[in-house]
Amino acid sequence: MSKYEIIADSGSTKTDWVIVDENAKPVERIRTIGFNPYFHSTEFIFNEIFSGFSKINIVLEDVQNVNFYGAGCSSKAKNQTVEKALARMFPNAKIHVDHDLIAAARASLGNKDGIACIIGTGSNSCIWENGIVTQNIPSHGYIYGDEGSGSYLGIELVKLYLEDRLGGNLRSEFKKEFKLSKEQILNSTYKEKDPNVFLAHFASFYRPHLQYEFLREIVSKGFDDFFQKRVIPYDNYKNYELGFIGSIAYFHKEILSEVAKKYGVRIANVNRCPIDALVEFHSLKLNLKMT
């Protein structure tokens, strides 16, 4: 009988799943939508996982361990929302659900102490010391926090569009790229599910248009707000290196580095996606068990 372990990294937009065999070798990779127990029920999560795994050829009963890192997995109650779906999907597996901050720290800092940061669809940070999270300033989501994130940038851009404050060329390019009326944008924001993900998808507009100084300034201000709220409040923050994960940090790392320099901190690395580093981390643990 084959034995498998699954490592999953779930943000609000997508979940990357990697299945490794008993020799710690990846045998399958799949991608599903992202899950957040603040927005999604156990039944919804189960159905989406079932749909994703129906496309691959492994026996689900052969999965021995599932290591799931997820946005919103910040309390026992929220973790159980995800755990129940995973336990139903993989009945013989030991289920481990952790916060995505732990994924960020393991992927960007490894065994080094530092400040682990996420700037993707949402944003967050923590102090990582001796392999555990010792401090965290909760972000509280896209309405109350998520500074510098995709949802933050999306909101700022959409406001300009809705208020007719995008210049003629940019307005035309915005309409051409997204093909959404003002009414459709407002409806998706206030009446559809996952408005944070919807708003974050507008952040892709910034990267090819950074020659417009006011767009670059929005990105810079978002990162500045992130440092003000999620880095500087930590005691002795200048003594730590920073590790970042997330598409917004990755695609705008030049601006991110400028802001970090302003605050006198050093960025150790910026990863778009932590899944490969997480697979390496868990594969090393698996190999150690076998020796």
mmCIF file of C-alpha atoms in Angstrom:
data_model
loop_
_atom_site.group_PDB
_atom_site.id
_atom_site.type_symbol
_atom_site.label_atom_id
_atom_site.label_comp_id
_atom_site.label_asym_id
_atom_site.label_seq_id
_atom_site.Cartn_x
_atom_site.Cartn_y
_atom_site.Cartn_z
ATOM 1 C CA MET A 1 0.000 0.000 0.000
ATOM 2 C CA SER A 2 1.296 3.447 -0.942
ATOM 3 C CA LYS A 3 1.537 6.079 1.752
ATOM 4 C CA TYR A 4 1.200 9.772 1.102
ATOM 5 C CA GLU A 5 1.600 13.072 2.904
ATOM 6 C CA ILE A 6 -0.068 16.284 1.758
ATOM 7 C CA ILE A 7 1.238 19.806 2.237
ATOM 8 C CA ALA A 8 -1.173 22.640 1.448
ATOM 9 C CA ASP A 9 -0.779 26.400 1.518
ATOM 10 C CA SER A 10 -4.044 28.323 1.339
ATOM 11 C CA GLY A 11 -4.447 32.050 0.927
ATOM 12 C CA SER A 12 -7.720 33.804 0.335
ATOM 13 C CA THR A 13 -7.346 33.437 -3.451
ATOM 14 C CA LYS A 14 -5.866 29.981 -4.047
ATOM 15 C CA THR A 15 -4.671 26.803 -2.358
ATOM 16 C CA ASP A 16 -1.572 24.951 -3.559
ATOM 17 C CA TRP A 17 -1.540 21.232 -2.727
ATOM 18 C CA VAL A 18 1.483 18.948 -3.044
ATOM 19 C CA ILE A 19 1.257 15.191 -2.456
ATOM 20 C CA VAL A 20 4.523 13.464 -1.525
ATOM 21 C CA ASP A 21 5.152 9.730 -1.271
ATOM 22 C CA GLU A 22 6.837 7.790 1.538
ATOM 23 C CA ASN A 23 10.236 8.722 0.066
ATOM 24 C CA ALA A 24 9.394 12.422 0.401
ATOM 25 C CA LYS A 25 9.140 12.738 -3.384
ATOM 26 C CA PRO A 26 6.371 14.970 -4.811
ATOM 27 C CA VAL A 27 4.029 12.877 -6.955
ATOM 28 C CA GLU A 28 1.110 15.264 -7.591
ATOM 29 C CA ARG A 29 0.423 18.995 -7.521
ATOM 30 C CA ILE A 30 -3.005 20.563 -7.730
ATOM 31 C CA ARG A 31 -4.519 23.983 -7.202
ATOM 32 C CA THR A 32 -7.957 24.823 -5.833
ATOM 33 C CA ILE A 33 -9.558 28.060 -4.759
ATOM 34 C CA GLY A 34 -8.436 29.552 -1.464
ATOM 35 C CA PHE A 35 -10.279 28.874 1.786
ATOM 36 C CA ASN A 36 -10.797 31.120 4.762
ATOM 37 C CA PRO A 37 -12.901 29.827 7.681
ATOM 38 C CA TYR A 38 -14.100 33.373 8.327
ATOM 39 C CA PHE A 39 -15.898 33.249 4.977
ATOM 40 C CA HIS A 40 -16.316 29.548 4.128
ATOM 41 C CA SER A 41 -18.174 26.684 5.813
ATOM 42 C CA THR A 42 -16.913 23.138 6.326
ATOM 43 C CA GLU A 43 -19.313 21.894 3.646
ATOM 44 C CA PHE A 44 -18.102 24.450 1.110
ATOM 45 C CA ILE A 45 -14.450 23.633 1.809
ATOM 46 C CA PHE A 46 -15.081 19.890 1.534
ATOM 47 C CA ASN A 47 -16.882 20.237 -1.802
ATOM 48 C CA GLU A 48 -14.071 22.305 -3.314
ATOM 49 C CA ILE A 49 -11.385 19.888 -2.088
ATOM 50 C CA PHE A 50 -13.397 16.933 -3.401
ATOM 51 C CA SER A 51 -13.674 18.592 -6.802
ATOM 52 C CA GLY A 52 -9.935 19.265 -6.955
ATOM 53 C CA PHE A 53 -8.831 15.807 -5.841
ATOM 54 C CA SER A 54 -11.262 14.022 -8.170
ATOM 55 C CA LYS A 55 -8.863 14.907 -10.992
ATOM 56 C CA ILE A 56 -5.861 13.007 -9.639
ATOM 57 C CA ASN A 57 -5.101 9.321 -9.333
ATOM 58 C CA ILE A 58 -4.382 8.564 -5.678
ATOM 59 C CA VAL A 59 -6.338 6.556 -3.128
ATOM 60 C CA LEU A 60 -7.520 9.066 -0.542
ATOM 61 C CA GLU A 61 -7.461 6.421 2.209
ATOM 62 C CA ASP A 62 -3.688 6.114 1.641
ATOM 63 C CA VAL A 63 -3.042 9.673 2.812
ATOM 64 C CA GLN A 64 -1.371 9.442 6.236
ATOM 65 C CA ASN A 65 -0.763 13.107 7.081
ATOM 66 C CA VAL A 66 -2.178 16.444 5.959
ATOM 67 C CA ASN A 67 -0.327 19.645 6.835
ATOM 68 C CA PHE A 68 -2.594 22.559 5.963
ATOM 69 C CA TYR A 69 -1.592 26.216 6.362
ATOM 70 C CA GLY A 70 -4.438 28.652 5.873
ATOM 71 C CA ALA A 71 -5.490 32.278 5.984
ATOM 72 C CA GLY A 72 -7.925 32.795 8.844
ATOM 73 C CA CYS A 73 -6.796 29.644 10.690
ATOM 74 C CA SER A 74 -6.099 31.681 13.784
ATOM 75 C CA SER A 75 -8.123 29.987 16.528
ATOM 76 C CA LYS A 76 -9.211 26.511 17.587
ATOM 77 C CA ALA A 77 -12.775 27.152 16.443
ATOM 78 C CA LYS A 78 -11.751 28.428 13.007
ATOM 79 C CA ASN A 79 -9.231 25.622 12.566
ATOM 80 C CA GLN A 80 -11.946 23.059 13.258
ATOM 81 C CA THR A 81 -13.958 24.384 10.319
ATOM 82 C CA VAL A 82 -11.099 23.324 8.050
ATOM 83 C CA GLU A 83 -10.121 20.208 10.027
ATOM 84 C CA LYS A 84 -13.596 18.691 9.691
ATOM 85 C CA ALA A 85 -13.523 19.075 5.915
ATOM 86 C CA LEU A 86 -10.042 17.549 5.675
ATOM 87 C CA ALA A 87 -10.886 14.666 8.025
ATOM 88 C CA ARG A 88 -13.929 13.824 5.927
ATOM 89 C CA MET A 89 -11.844 13.926 2.755
ATOM 90 C CA PHE A 90 -8.869 11.956 4.121
ATOM 91 C CA PRO A 91 -10.358 9.553 6.718
ATOM 92 C CA ASN A 92 -7.095 7.819 7.700
ATOM 93 C CA ALA A 93 -4.919 10.913 7.939
ATOM 94 C CA LYS A 94 -3.611 12.880 10.876
ATOM 95 C CA ILE A 95 -4.744 16.444 10.251
ATOM 96 C CA HIS A 96 -2.584 19.440 11.168
ATOM 97 C CA VAL A 97 -4.017 22.918 10.547
ATOM 98 C CA ASP A 98 -1.824 25.976 11.145
ATOM 99 C CA HIS A 99 -2.022 29.689 10.467
ATOM 100 C CA ASP A 100 -0.586 30.955 7.176
ATOM 101 C CA LEU A 101 1.836 33.064 9.228
ATOM 102 C CA ILE A 102 3.633 29.862 10.220
ATOM 103 C CA ALA A 103 3.867 28.967 6.536
ATOM 104 C CA ALA A 104 5.261 32.422 5.814
ATOM 105 C CA ALA A 105 7.856 32.118 8.568
ATOM 106 C CA ARG A 106 8.993 28.608 7.644
ATOM 107 C CA ALA A 107 9.187 29.518 3.961
ATOM 108 C CA SER A 108 10.880 32.912 4.248
ATOM 109 C CA LEU A 109 13.004 32.590 7.393
ATOM 110 C CA GLY A 110 13.446 28.857 7.953
ATOM 111 C CA ASN A 111 15.154 28.345 11.304
ATOM 112 C CA LYS A 112 16.334 31.952 11.583
ATOM 113 C CA ASP A 113 14.681 34.446 13.910
ATOM 114 C CA GLY A 114 13.021 37.380 12.203
ATOM 115 C CA ILE A 115 9.784 39.092 11.262
ATOM 116 C CA ALA A 116 7.695 37.047 8.840
ATOM 117 C CA CYS A 117 5.419 39.101 6.612
ATOM 118 C CA ILE A 118 2.600 38.303 4.203
ATOM 119 C CA ILE A 119 1.546 40.754 1.506
ATOM 120 C CA GLY A 120 -0.723 38.947 -0.930
ATOM 121 C CA THR A 121 -4.502 39.111 -1.155
ATOM 122 C CA GLY A 122 -4.315 40.167 2.514
ATOM 123 C CA SER A 123 -1.430 41.124 4.780
ATOM 124 C CA ASN A 124 -0.101 40.159 8.195
ATOM 125 C CA SER A 125 3.116 39.779 10.179
ATOM 126 C CA CYS A 126 4.620 38.047 13.205
ATOM 127 C CA ILE A 127 7.800 37.709 15.211
ATOM 128 C CA TRP A 128 9.370 34.294 14.532
ATOM 129 C CA GLU A 129 11.763 33.084 17.239
ATOM 130 C CA ASN A 130 13.104 29.597 17.918
ATOM 131 C CA GLY A 131 10.697 28.103 15.404
ATOM 132 C CA ILE A 132 7.494 29.547 16.864
ATOM 133 C CA VAL A 133 5.374 32.679 16.529
ATOM 134 C CA THR A 134 6.052 34.760 19.644
ATOM 135 C CA GLN A 135 4.185 37.960 18.718
ATOM 136 C CA ASN A 136 1.510 38.937 16.217
ATOM 137 C CA ILE A 137 -0.382 42.147 15.550
ATOM 138 C CA PRO A 138 -3.707 40.867 14.154
ATOM 139 C CA SER A 139 -4.674 42.321 10.787
ATOM 140 C CA HIS A 140 -8.476 41.839 11.108
ATOM 141 C CA GLY A 141 -9.042 41.548 7.369
ATOM 142 C CA TYR A 142 -9.537 43.808 4.389
ATOM 143 C CA ILE A 143 -11.986 46.244 6.016
ATOM 144 C CA TYR A 144 -9.933 46.966 9.137
ATOM 145 C CA GLY A 145 -6.393 46.123 8.015
ATOM 146 C CA ASP A 146 -4.560 44.287 5.212
ATOM 147 C CA GLU A 147 -2.359 47.306 4.558
ATOM 148 C CA GLY A 148 -0.471 47.166 1.258
ATOM 149 C CA SER A 149 -2.255 43.996 0.165
ATOM 150 C CA GLY A 150 -4.007 43.135 -3.073
ATOM 151 C CA SER A 151 -7.369 44.031 -1.586
ATOM 152 C CA TYR A 152 -5.941 47.350 -0.311
ATOM 153 C CA LEU A 153 -4.535 48.224 -3.747
ATOM 154 C CA GLY A 154 -7.716 47.071 -5.454
ATOM 155 C CA ILE A 155 -9.892 49.287 -3.273
ATOM 156 C CA GLU A 156 -7.719 52.335 -3.979
ATOM 157 C CA LEU A 157 -7.812 51.722 -7.741
ATOM 158 C CA VAL A 158 -11.534 51.016 -7.872
ATOM 159 C CA LYS A 159 -12.269 54.202 -5.926
ATOM 160 C CA LEU A 160 -10.425 56.192 -8.591
ATOM 161 C CA TYR A 161 -12.427 54.475 -11.317
ATOM 162 C CA LEU A 162 -15.797 54.861 -9.618
ATOM 163 C CA GLU A 163 -15.131 58.532 -8.901
ATOM 164 C CA ASP A 164 -13.956 59.220 -12.490
ATOM 165 C CA ARG A 165 -10.489 60.147 -11.251
ATOM 166 C CA LEU A 166 -8.551 57.845 -13.592
ATOM 167 C CA GLY A 167 -7.096 59.694 -16.573
ATOM 168 C CA GLY A 168 -8.537 59.061 -20.027
ATOM 169 C CA ASN A 169 -5.966 56.501 -21.201
ATOM 170 C CA LEU A 170 -5.909 54.646 -17.890
ATOM 171 C CA ARG A 171 -9.677 54.627 -17.693
ATOM 172 C CA SER A 172 -9.891 53.074 -21.157
ATOM 173 C CA GLU A 173 -7.274 50.463 -20.273
ATOM 174 C CA PHE A 174 -9.067 49.672 -17.008
ATOM 175 C CA LYS A 175 -12.368 49.118 -18.834
ATOM 176 C CA LYS A 176 -10.653 47.037 -21.535
ATOM 177 C CA GLU A 177 -8.860 44.795 -19.021
ATOM 178 C CA PHE A 178 -11.659 44.172 -16.526
ATOM 179 C CA LYS A 179 -14.787 44.622 -18.672
ATOM 180 C CA LEU A 180 -16.927 45.606 -15.691
ATOM 181 C CA SER A 181 -19.418 48.418 -15.314
ATOM 182 C CA LYS A 182 -19.599 50.512 -12.161
ATOM 183 C CA GLU A 183 -22.819 48.731 -11.266
ATOM 184 C CA GLN A 184 -21.186 45.309 -11.635
ATOM 185 C CA ILE A 185 -18.258 46.361 -9.452
ATOM 186 C CA LEU A 186 -20.548 47.638 -6.714
ATOM 187 C CA ASN A 187 -22.716 44.529 -6.893
ATOM 188 C CA SER A 188 -19.693 42.208 -6.584
ATOM 189 C CA THR A 189 -18.336 44.300 -3.723
ATOM 190 C CA TYR A 190 -21.487 44.410 -1.622
ATOM 191 C CA LYS A 191 -23.647 41.466 -2.690
ATOM 192 C CA GLU A 192 -21.377 38.628 -3.843
ATOM 193 C CA LYS A 193 -19.181 36.292 -1.781
ATOM 194 C CA ASP A 194 -15.466 36.877 -1.197
ATOM 195 C CA PRO A 195 -15.353 40.629 -1.920
ATOM 196 C CA ASN A 196 -11.759 40.743 -0.647
ATOM 197 C CA VAL A 197 -10.681 38.357 -3.412
ATOM 198 C CA PHE A 198 -12.729 40.242 -5.998
ATOM 199 C CA LEU A 199 -11.137 43.556 -5.029
ATOM 200 C CA ALA A 200 -7.643 42.052 -4.900
ATOM 201 C CA HIS A 201 -7.776 40.964 -8.538
ATOM 202 C CA PHE A 202 -7.665 44.640 -9.579
ATOM 203 C CA ALA A 203 -4.163 44.873 -8.078
ATOM 204 C CA SER A 204 -2.752 43.281 -11.244
ATOM 205 C CA PHE A 205 -3.370 46.622 -12.988
ATOM 206 C CA TYR A 206 -0.560 48.370 -11.105
ATOM 207 C CA ARG A 207 2.466 46.432 -12.283
ATOM 208 C CA PRO A 208 2.289 47.307 -16.026
ATOM 209 C CA HIS A 209 1.323 50.920 -15.253
ATOM 210 C CA LEU A 210 3.898 51.982 -12.660
ATOM 211 C CA GLN A 211 5.160 54.671 -15.032
ATOM 212 C CA TYR A 212 2.195 56.647 -13.705
ATOM 213 C CA GLU A 213 3.624 58.209 -10.577
ATOM 214 C CA PHE A 214 0.326 58.361 -8.685
ATOM 215 C CA LEU A 215 -0.111 54.566 -9.032
ATOM 216 C CA ARG A 216 3.429 53.978 -7.819
ATOM 217 C CA GLU A 217 2.699 56.267 -4.876
ATOM 218 C CA ILE A 218 -0.378 54.198 -3.940
ATOM 219 C CA VAL A 219 1.766 51.046 -3.798
ATOM 220 C CA SER A 220 4.456 52.854 -1.812
ATOM 221 C CA LYS A 221 1.903 54.287 0.631
ATOM 222 C CA GLY A 222 0.366 50.825 1.091
ATOM 223 C CA PHE A 223 3.756 49.389 2.015
ATOM 224 C CA ASP A 224 4.453 52.371 4.253
ATOM 225 C CA ASP A 225 1.147 51.751 6.046
ATOM 226 C CA PHE A 226 2.127 48.085 6.403
ATOM 227 C CA PHE A 227 5.429 48.985 8.078
ATOM 228 C CA GLN A 228 3.720 51.524 10.337
ATOM 229 C CA LYS A 229 1.052 49.051 11.501
ATOM 230 C CA ARG A 230 2.718 45.613 11.162
ATOM 231 C CA VAL A 231 6.471 46.089 11.694
ATOM 232 C CA ILE A 232 7.399 49.209 13.669
ATOM 233 C CA PRO A 233 5.156 48.401 16.688
ATOM 234 C CA TYR A 234 7.327 45.352 17.489
ATOM 235 C CA ASP A 235 9.997 46.068 20.096
ATOM 236 C CA ASN A 236 13.512 46.194 18.625
ATOM 237 C CA TYR A 237 12.147 45.640 15.111
ATOM 238 C CA LYS A 238 15.418 46.883 13.582
ATOM 239 C CA ASN A 239 17.234 43.915 15.124
ATOM 240 C CA TYR A 240 15.312 41.452 12.944
ATOM 241 C CA GLU A 241 15.580 40.519 9.296
ATOM 242 C CA LEU A 242 12.292 40.475 7.417
ATOM 243 C CA GLY A 243 11.038 37.632 5.247
ATOM 244 C CA PHE A 244 8.143 38.265 2.860
ATOM 245 C CA ILE A 245 5.773 36.019 0.967
ATOM 246 C CA GLY A 246 2.920 36.963 -1.339
ATOM 247 C CA SER A 247 2.421 38.096 -4.913
ATOM 248 C CA ILE A 248 2.094 41.797 -4.094
ATOM 249 C CA ALA A 249 5.378 41.838 -2.162
ATOM 250 C CA TYR A 250 7.059 39.780 -4.898
ATOM 251 C CA PHE A 251 5.958 41.804 -7.924
ATOM 252 C CA HIS A 252 6.630 45.135 -6.206
ATOM 253 C CA LYS A 253 9.778 44.183 -4.306
ATOM 254 C CA GLU A 254 11.694 47.193 -5.658
ATOM 255 C CA ILE A 255 9.205 49.569 -4.022
ATOM 256 C CA LEU A 256 9.087 47.322 -0.943
ATOM 257 C CA SER A 257 12.879 47.540 -0.615
ATOM 258 C CA GLU A 258 12.738 51.341 -0.845
ATOM 259 C CA VAL A 259 10.242 51.498 2.008
ATOM 260 C CA ALA A 260 12.230 49.001 4.099
ATOM 261 C CA LYS A 261 15.367 51.102 3.627
ATOM 262 C CA LYS A 262 13.451 54.159 4.831
ATOM 263 C CA TYR A 263 12.753 52.355 8.119
ATOM 264 C CA GLY A 264 16.258 50.956 8.461
ATOM 265 C CA VAL A 265 15.389 47.263 8.179
ATOM 266 C CA ARG A 266 16.842 44.511 6.000
ATOM 267 C CA ILE A 267 14.750 42.165 3.870
ATOM 268 C CA ALA A 268 16.204 38.641 3.845
ATOM 269 C CA ASN A 269 14.112 37.410 0.914
ATOM 270 C CA VAL A 270 10.811 37.802 -0.894
ATOM 271 C CA ASN A 271 8.975 34.696 -2.132
ATOM 272 C CA ARG A 272 5.907 34.775 -4.310
ATOM 273 C CA CYS A 273 4.589 31.446 -3.019
ATOM 274 C CA PRO A 274 5.760 29.402 -0.018
ATOM 275 C CA ILE A 275 4.646 25.939 -1.127
ATOM 276 C CA ASP A 276 7.998 24.643 -2.441
ATOM 277 C CA ALA A 277 9.820 25.742 0.711
ATOM 278 C CA LEU A 278 7.099 24.089 2.818
ATOM 279 C CA VAL A 279 7.437 20.853 0.863
ATOM 280 C CA GLU A 280 11.183 20.944 1.495
ATOM 281 C CA PHE A 281 10.582 21.578 5.210
ATOM 282 C CA HIS A 282 8.180 18.653 5.597
ATOM 283 C CA SER A 283 10.204 16.364 3.345
ATOM 284 C CA LEU A 284 13.219 16.931 5.581
ATOM 285 C CA LYS A 285 11.129 15.957 8.615
ATOM 286 C CA LEU A 286 9.900 12.872 6.765
ATOM 287 C CA ASN A 287 13.437 11.859 5.829
ATOM 288 C CA LEU A 288 14.593 12.298 9.417
ATOM 289 C CA LYS A 289 11.836 9.943 10.586
ATOM 290 C CA MET A 290 13.027 7.326 8.127
ATOM 291 C CA THR A 291 16.695 7.439 9.189
#
